[in-house]
Coordinates of N, CA and C and ligand atoms in Angstrom, one line a residue:
X1 N 9.2 -15.2 17.4 CA 9.3 -14.3 16.6 C 9.4 -13.2 17.3
X2 N 10.6 -12.2 17.0 CA 11.0 -11.0 17.7 C 9.8 -10.1 17.7
X3 N 10.0 -9.3 18.5 CA 9.1 -8.2 18.6 C 9.4 -7.2 17.4
X4 N 8.1 -6.6 16.7 CA 8.4 -6.0 15.4 C 9.1 -4.4 15.7
X5 N 10.1 -4.2 15.2 CA 10.7 -3.1 16.0 C 10.6 -1.7 14.7
X6 N 9.9 -1.9 13.7 CA 9.8 -0.6 12.8 C 8.6 -0.1 13.1
X7 N 8.4 1.0 12.7 CA 7.1 2.0 13.0 C 5.8 1.2 12.4
X8 N 4.7 1.3 13.3 CA 3.4 1.2 13.1 C 2.5 1.8 12.6
X9 N 1.6 1.7 11.8 CA 0.4 2.6 11.4 C -0.5 2.4 12.8
X10 N -1.2 3.8 12.8 CA -2.2 4.4 13.8 C -3.4 3.8 13.2
X11 N -4.1 2.9 14.2 CA -5.5 2.2 13.4 C -6.6 3.1 14.1
X12 N -7.3 3.6 13.1 CA -8.4 4.5 13.8 C -9.8 4.4 13.2
X13 N -11.0 4.9 13.6 CA -12.0 4.5 12.9 C -12.1 4.9 11.1
X14 N -11.6 5.7 10.6 CA -11.4 6.0 9.3 C -10.7 5.0 8.6
X15 N -9.4 4.6 9.1 CA -8.8 3.7 8.4 C -9.1 2.0 8.7
X16 N -9.7 1.7 9.8 CA -9.9 0.8 10.1 C -10.1 -0.5 8.9
X17 N -11.2 -0.2 8.4 CA -11.5 -1.1 7.1 C -10.3 -1.5 6.1
X18 N -9.4 -0.7 5.9 CA -8.3 -0.9 5.4 C -7.4 -2.0 5.8
X19 N -7.2 -1.8 7.1 CA -6.1 -2.7 7.8 C -7.3 -4.2 8.1
X20 N -8.0 -4.1 8.3 CA -9.3 -5.1 8.6 C -9.1 -6.0 7.1
X21 N -9.1 -5.4 6.1 CA -9.0 -6.0 4.6 C -7.6 -6.7 4.3
X22 N -6.8 -5.9 4.8 CA -5.4 -6.4 4.8 C -5.2 -7.8 5.5
X23 N -5.8 -7.8 6.8 CA -5.5 -9.1 7.6 C -6.4 -10.3 6.8
X24 N -7.2 -9.9 6.2 CA -7.9 -11.0 5.3 C -7.4 -11.1 4.0
X25 N -6.3 -10.5 3.5 CA -5.6 -10.8 2.6 C -6.2 -9.8 1.2
X26 N -7.0 -8.8 1.7 CA -7.6 -7.9 0.4 C -7.1 -6.5 0.5
X27 N -6.6 -5.9 -0.4 CA -6.3 -4.3 -0.6 C -7.6 -3.7 -1.0
X28 N -7.9 -3.1 0.1 CA -9.5 -2.2 0.0 C -9.1 -0.7 -0.3
X29 N -9.7 -0.1 -0.9 CA -10.1 1.3 -1.1 C -11.4 1.8 -0.7
X30 N -11.3 2.9 -0.5 CA -12.9 3.7 -0.5 C -13.7 3.9 -1.5
X31 N -15.0 3.8 -1.5 CA -15.7 4.1 -2.4 C -16.9 5.3 -2.2
X32 N -16.8 6.3 -2.8 CA -18.0 7.2 -2.6 C -19.2 6.3 -2.8
X33 N -20.1 6.5 -2.0 CA -21.8 5.8 -2.4 C -22.5 6.8 -3.3
X34 N -22.1 8.6 -3.1 CA -22.9 9.2 -4.2 C -22.5 9.2 -5.6
X35 N -21.0 9.2 -5.9 CA -20.9 9.2 -7.2 C -19.8 8.1 -7.7
X36 N -19.5 7.1 -6.8 CA -18.9 6.0 -7.4 C -17.3 5.9 -7.4
X37 N -16.8 7.2 -6.9 CA -15.1 7.3 -7.3 C -14.6 6.4 -5.9
X38 N -13.6 5.7 -6.5 CA -12.6 5.1 -5.6 C -11.4 5.8 -5.0
X39 N -11.1 5.7 -4.0 CA -10.2 6.9 -3.1 C -9.3 6.0 -2.4
X40 N -7.9 6.4 -2.4 CA -6.9 6.0 -1.5 C -5.9 7.3 -0.9
X41 N -5.4 7.4 0.2 CA -5.7 6.9 1.3 C -7.5 7.5 1.8
X42 N -8.1 6.8 2.6 CA -9.3 7.4 3.2 C -9.5 8.8 3.7
X43 N -10.5 9.3 3.3 CA -11.0 10.7 3.7 C -12.2 10.4 4.1
X44 N -12.6 11.8 4.8 CA -14.2 11.6 5.0 C -14.9 12.2 4.0
X45 N -14.2 13.1 3.0 CA -14.8 13.7 1.9 C -14.6 13.2 0.7
X46 N -15.3 12.9 -0.4 CA -15.3 12.6 -1.6 C -14.4 13.4 -2.2
X47 N -13.0 13.4 -2.6 CA -12.6 14.5 -3.7 C -13.4 15.0 -4.8
X48 N -14.1 14.3 -5.4 CA -14.9 14.4 -6.7 C -16.0 15.3 -6.5
X49 N -16.8 14.6 -5.3 CA -18.1 15.3 -5.2 C -18.7 15.8 -4.1
X50 N -17.5 15.7 -2.7 CA -17.7 16.2 -1.7 C -18.6 15.1 -0.7
X51 N -19.0 14.2 -1.2 CA -20.1 13.4 -0.7 C -19.3 12.8 0.5
X52 N -20.2 12.4 1.6 CA -19.6 11.9 2.9 C -20.0 10.7 3.0
X53 N -20.6 9.7 2.2 CA -21.0 8.5 2.1 C -20.2 7.6 1.8
X54 N -19.5 6.8 2.7 CA -18.5 5.9 1.9 C -18.5 4.5 2.3
X55 N -18.0 3.6 1.5 CA -17.8 2.5 2.1 C -16.6 1.9 1.1
X56 N -16.2 0.4 1.5 CA -14.8 0.0 1.1 C -15.1 -1.2 0.4
X57 N -14.3 -1.2 -0.8 CA -14.2 -2.5 -1.9 C -12.8 -2.9 -1.9
X58 N -13.0 -4.2 -2.1 CA -11.8 -4.9 -2.6 C -11.0 -4.6 -4.1
X59 N -9.9 -4.4 -4.2 CA -9.5 -4.2 -5.4 C -9.1 -5.5 -5.7
X60 N -8.4 -5.7 -7.0 CA -7.6 -6.9 -7.1 C -6.2 -6.9 -6.7
X61 N -5.8 -5.8 -6.2 CA -4.6 -5.8 -6.2 C -3.0 -5.6 -6.7
X62 N -3.6 -5.6 -8.3 CA -3.1 -5.4 -9.1 C -2.9 -4.0 -9.7
X63 N -1.5 -3.6 -10.0 CA -1.1 -2.1 -10.6 C -0.3 -2.1 -11.3
X64 N 0.6 -0.8 -11.5 CA 1.7 -0.4 -12.3 C 2.3 0.5 -11.3
X65 N 4.0 0.2 -11.3 CA 4.7 1.0 -10.7 C 4.9 2.4 -11.4
X66 N 4.5 3.4 -10.7 CA 4.2 5.0 -11.3 C 5.6 5.6 -11.2
X67 N 6.1 5.6 -10.1 CA 7.5 6.0 -10.0 C 7.9 5.4 -8.5
X68 N 9.4 5.5 -8.3 CA 10.0 4.8 -7.1 C 11.5 5.4 -6.7
X69 N 11.6 5.3 -5.6 CA 13.0 5.8 -5.1 C 13.6 4.5 -4.1
X70 N 15.0 4.7 -4.4 CA 15.7 3.8 -3.5 C 16.5 4.2 -2.2
X71 N 16.0 3.9 -1.0 CA 16.5 4.5 0.2 C 17.8 4.0 0.2
X72 N 19.1 4.9 0.6 CA 20.2 4.3 0.9 C 20.8 4.8 2.3
X73 N 19.8 5.7 2.6 CA 20.3 6.5 4.1 C 19.4 5.8 5.2
X74 N 19.7 5.6 6.5 CA 19.2 5.3 7.6 C 18.4 6.2 8.4
X75 N 17.2 5.8 8.3 CA 16.4 6.7 9.0 C 15.9 6.2 10.5
X76 N 15.6 4.9 10.2 CA 15.2 4.4 11.4 C 16.0 2.8 11.6
X77 N 16.5 2.9 12.8 CA 17.7 1.7 13.0 C 17.2 0.3 12.7
X78 N 15.7 0.1 12.6 CA 15.4 -1.1 12.3 C 15.1 -1.5 10.6
X79 N 15.5 -0.6 10.1 CA 15.5 -1.0 8.5 C 16.8 -1.1 8.0
X80 N 17.8 -1.0 9.2 CA 19.2 -1.2 8.7 C 19.7 -2.4 7.6
X81 N 19.0 -3.3 7.8 CA 19.2 -4.7 7.5 C 18.7 -4.9 5.9
X82 N 17.7 -4.0 5.7 CA 17.1 -3.7 4.2 C 17.6 -2.6 3.3
X83 N 18.6 -1.9 3.9 CA 19.2 -0.8 2.9 C 19.9 -1.5 1.8
X84 N 19.7 -0.8 0.8 CA 19.1 -0.2 0.4 C 17.9 -0.7 -0.2
X85 N 16.5 -0.1 0.1 CA 15.3 -0.7 0.0 C 14.4 0.3 -1.1
X86 N 13.4 -0.1 -1.7 CA 13.0 0.6 -2.5 C 11.3 1.1 -2.1
X87 N 11.0 2.1 -2.3 CA 9.7 2.8 -2.0 C 9.0 3.0 -3.4
X88 N 7.7 2.5 -3.6 CA 7.1 2.4 -4.7 C 6.0 3.2 -4.7
X89 N 5.3 4.4 -5.8 CA 3.9 4.5 -5.8 C 3.5 3.7 -6.7
X90 N 2.2 2.9 -6.5 CA 1.6 1.9 -7.5 C 0.4 2.9 -7.7
X91 N 0.3 2.5 -8.8 CA -1.4 3.0 -9.2 C -1.9 1.7 -9.4
X92 N -3.0 1.6 -8.7 CA -3.9 0.4 -8.8 C -4.6 0.3 -10.1
X93 N -4.9 -0.8 -11.0 CA -5.7 -0.9 -12.0 C -7.1 -0.2 -11.8
X94 N -7.5 -0.2 -10.4 CA -8.8 0.4 -10.2 C -8.6 1.8 -10.2
X95 N -7.5 2.6 -10.1 CA -7.3 3.9 -9.8 C -6.8 4.5 -8.8
X96 N -7.0 4.1 -7.8 CA -6.2 4.8 -6.5 C -4.8 4.4 -6.7
X97 N -3.8 5.0 -6.0 CA -2.5 5.2 -5.9 C -2.1 5.0 -4.5
X98 N -0.9 4.4 -4.0 CA -0.6 4.0 -2.6 C 1.1 3.9 -2.8
X99 N 1.5 4.1 -1.8 CA 3.0 4.0 -1.5 C 3.4 2.8 -0.8
X100 N 4.2 1.9 -1.1 CA 4.4 0.8 -0.4 C 6.0 0.3 -0.8
X101 N 6.4 -1.0 -0.5 CA 7.7 -1.5 -0.5 C 7.4 -2.5 -1.9
X102 N 8.4 -2.4 -2.6 CA 8.7 -3.5 -3.8 C 9.5 -4.4 -3.5
X103 N 9.2 -5.5 -3.4 CA 10.1 -6.8 -2.6 C 10.0 -8.1 -3.7
X104 N 10.9 -8.7 -3.5 CA 11.1 -10.0 -4.5 C 11.6 -9.6 -5.9
X105 N 12.5 -8.5 -5.8 CA 13.1 -8.2 -7.0 C 14.4 -7.1 -6.5
X106 N 15.4 -7.4 -7.5 CA 16.6 -6.3 -7.3 C 15.8 -5.1 -7.1
X107 N 17.0 -4.1 -6.7 CA 16.4 -2.5 -6.9 C 16.4 -2.2 -8.5
X108 N 17.9 -2.7 -8.8 CA 18.1 -2.2 -10.3 C 17.4 -2.7 -11.4
X109 N 16.7 -3.8 -10.8 CA 15.6 -4.3 -11.9 C 14.2 -3.7 -11.8
X110 N 13.9 -2.6 -11.0 CA 12.5 -2.0 -11.1 C 12.7 -0.9 -11.8
X111 N 11.5 -1.4 -12.7 CA 11.0 0.1 -13.7 C 9.8 0.9 -13.7
X112 N 9.9 1.8 -14.2 CA 8.7 2.8 -13.9 C 7.4 1.7 -15.0
X113 N 6.6 1.5 -14.6 CA 5.3 0.7 -15.5 C 5.6 -0.7 -15.3
X114 N 6.2 -1.2 -14.6 CA 6.4 -2.8 -14.3 C 5.0 -3.0 -13.5
X115 N 4.3 -4.2 -13.9 CA 3.1 -4.8 -13.2 C 3.6 -5.5 -12.0
X116 N 2.8 -4.8 -10.9 CA 3.3 -5.7 -9.6 C 1.7 -6.3 -9.2
X117 N 1.7 -6.9 -8.0 CA 0.8 -7.3 -7.3 C 1.2 -7.4 -6.1
X118 N -0.1 -7.2 -5.2 CA 0.1 -7.1 -3.7 C 0.1 -8.2 -3.0
X119 N 1.3 -8.4 -2.1 CA 1.4 -9.3 -1.1 C 1.1 -9.0 0.3
X120 N 1.1 -9.7 1.1 CA 0.1 -9.2 2.4 C 1.5 -9.8 3.3
X121 N 1.8 -8.8 4.4 CA 2.9 -9.6 5.4 C 2.5 -9.0 6.9
X122 N 2.0 -10.3 7.5 CA 1.4 -10.0 9.2 C 2.7 -9.7 9.8
X123 N 2.8 -8.8 10.5 CA 3.8 -8.2 11.4 C 3.5 -8.2 12.7
X124 N 2.2 -8.0 13.2 CA 1.6 -8.0 14.4 C 0.3 -8.6 14.2
X125 N -0.5 -8.9 15.7 CA -1.8 -9.4 15.2 C -2.7 -8.3 14.7
X126 N -2.3 -7.3 15.1 CA -3.4 -6.5 14.5 C -3.2 -5.8 12.8
X127 N -1.8 -5.8 12.7 CA -1.2 -5.3 11.5 C -0.7 -6.1 10.4
X128 N -1.0 -6.1 9.2 CA -0.8 -6.9 8.3 C -0.4 -5.8 7.1
X129 N 0.9 -5.5 6.6 CA 1.2 -4.7 5.9 C 1.2 -5.1 4.4
X130 N 0.8 -4.1 3.5 CA 0.6 -4.5 2.1 C 1.7 -4.0 1.2
X131 N 2.5 -5.0 0.7 CA 3.8 -4.7 0.1 C 3.5 -5.1 -1.6
X132 N 4.2 -4.8 -2.2 CA 3.8 -5.4 -3.8 C 5.2 -6.2 -4.5
X133 N 4.7 -7.0 -5.1 CA 5.9 -7.8 -5.8 C 5.7 -8.0 -7.4
X134 N 6.9 -8.3 -8.2 CA 6.3 -8.2 -9.6 C 5.3 -9.3 -9.8
X135 N 4.6 -8.8 -10.8 CA 3.3 -9.8 -11.0 C 3.9 -10.7 -12.5
X136 N 4.2 -11.8 -12.1 CA 5.0 -12.6 -12.9 C 4.3 -12.9 -14.1
X137 N 2.7 -13.0 -14.0 CA 2.1 -13.5 -15.1 C 1.6 -12.5 -15.8
X138 N 2.1 -11.3 -15.7 CA 1.6 -10.0 -16.3 C 2.7 -9.6 -17.6
X139 N 2.2 -9.5 -18.6 CA 3.0 -8.7 -19.5 C 3.8 -7.4 -19.3
X140 N 5.0 -7.3 -19.5 CA 5.5 -6.3 -18.8 C 5.7 -4.7 -20.2
Ligands
ZN1 ZN1 -18.4 11.2 -4.9

């Protein structure tokens, strides 16, 4: 396997549980222990109650495409073979939203509102990326 040439995330104390979950095939989000609000990306304070006590919970990994864009321009040479590629904003069934790639579907078939599910792509020993694919079993 060749070295991974694309940008990698910086894993730190705040986001480490997310990356640990991804390695285990779980899409995790933060949960506020004071009010129960689920959030992503991770933060030190709850956006709802400003609480600082947090833990992490696994989501279903399922959600809906809220919006998307198709990139035709090359910003990093390592992405050249994938142009044009889609970046989607997924709203998880549990509420939080995150940006990712949508794979396993042609770009012209992507629709706002389509059901998707997480898929996990290990790219280094430490990093497994969370991407999404169409959720074939879901009504669209
Ligand atoms: Zn809270």
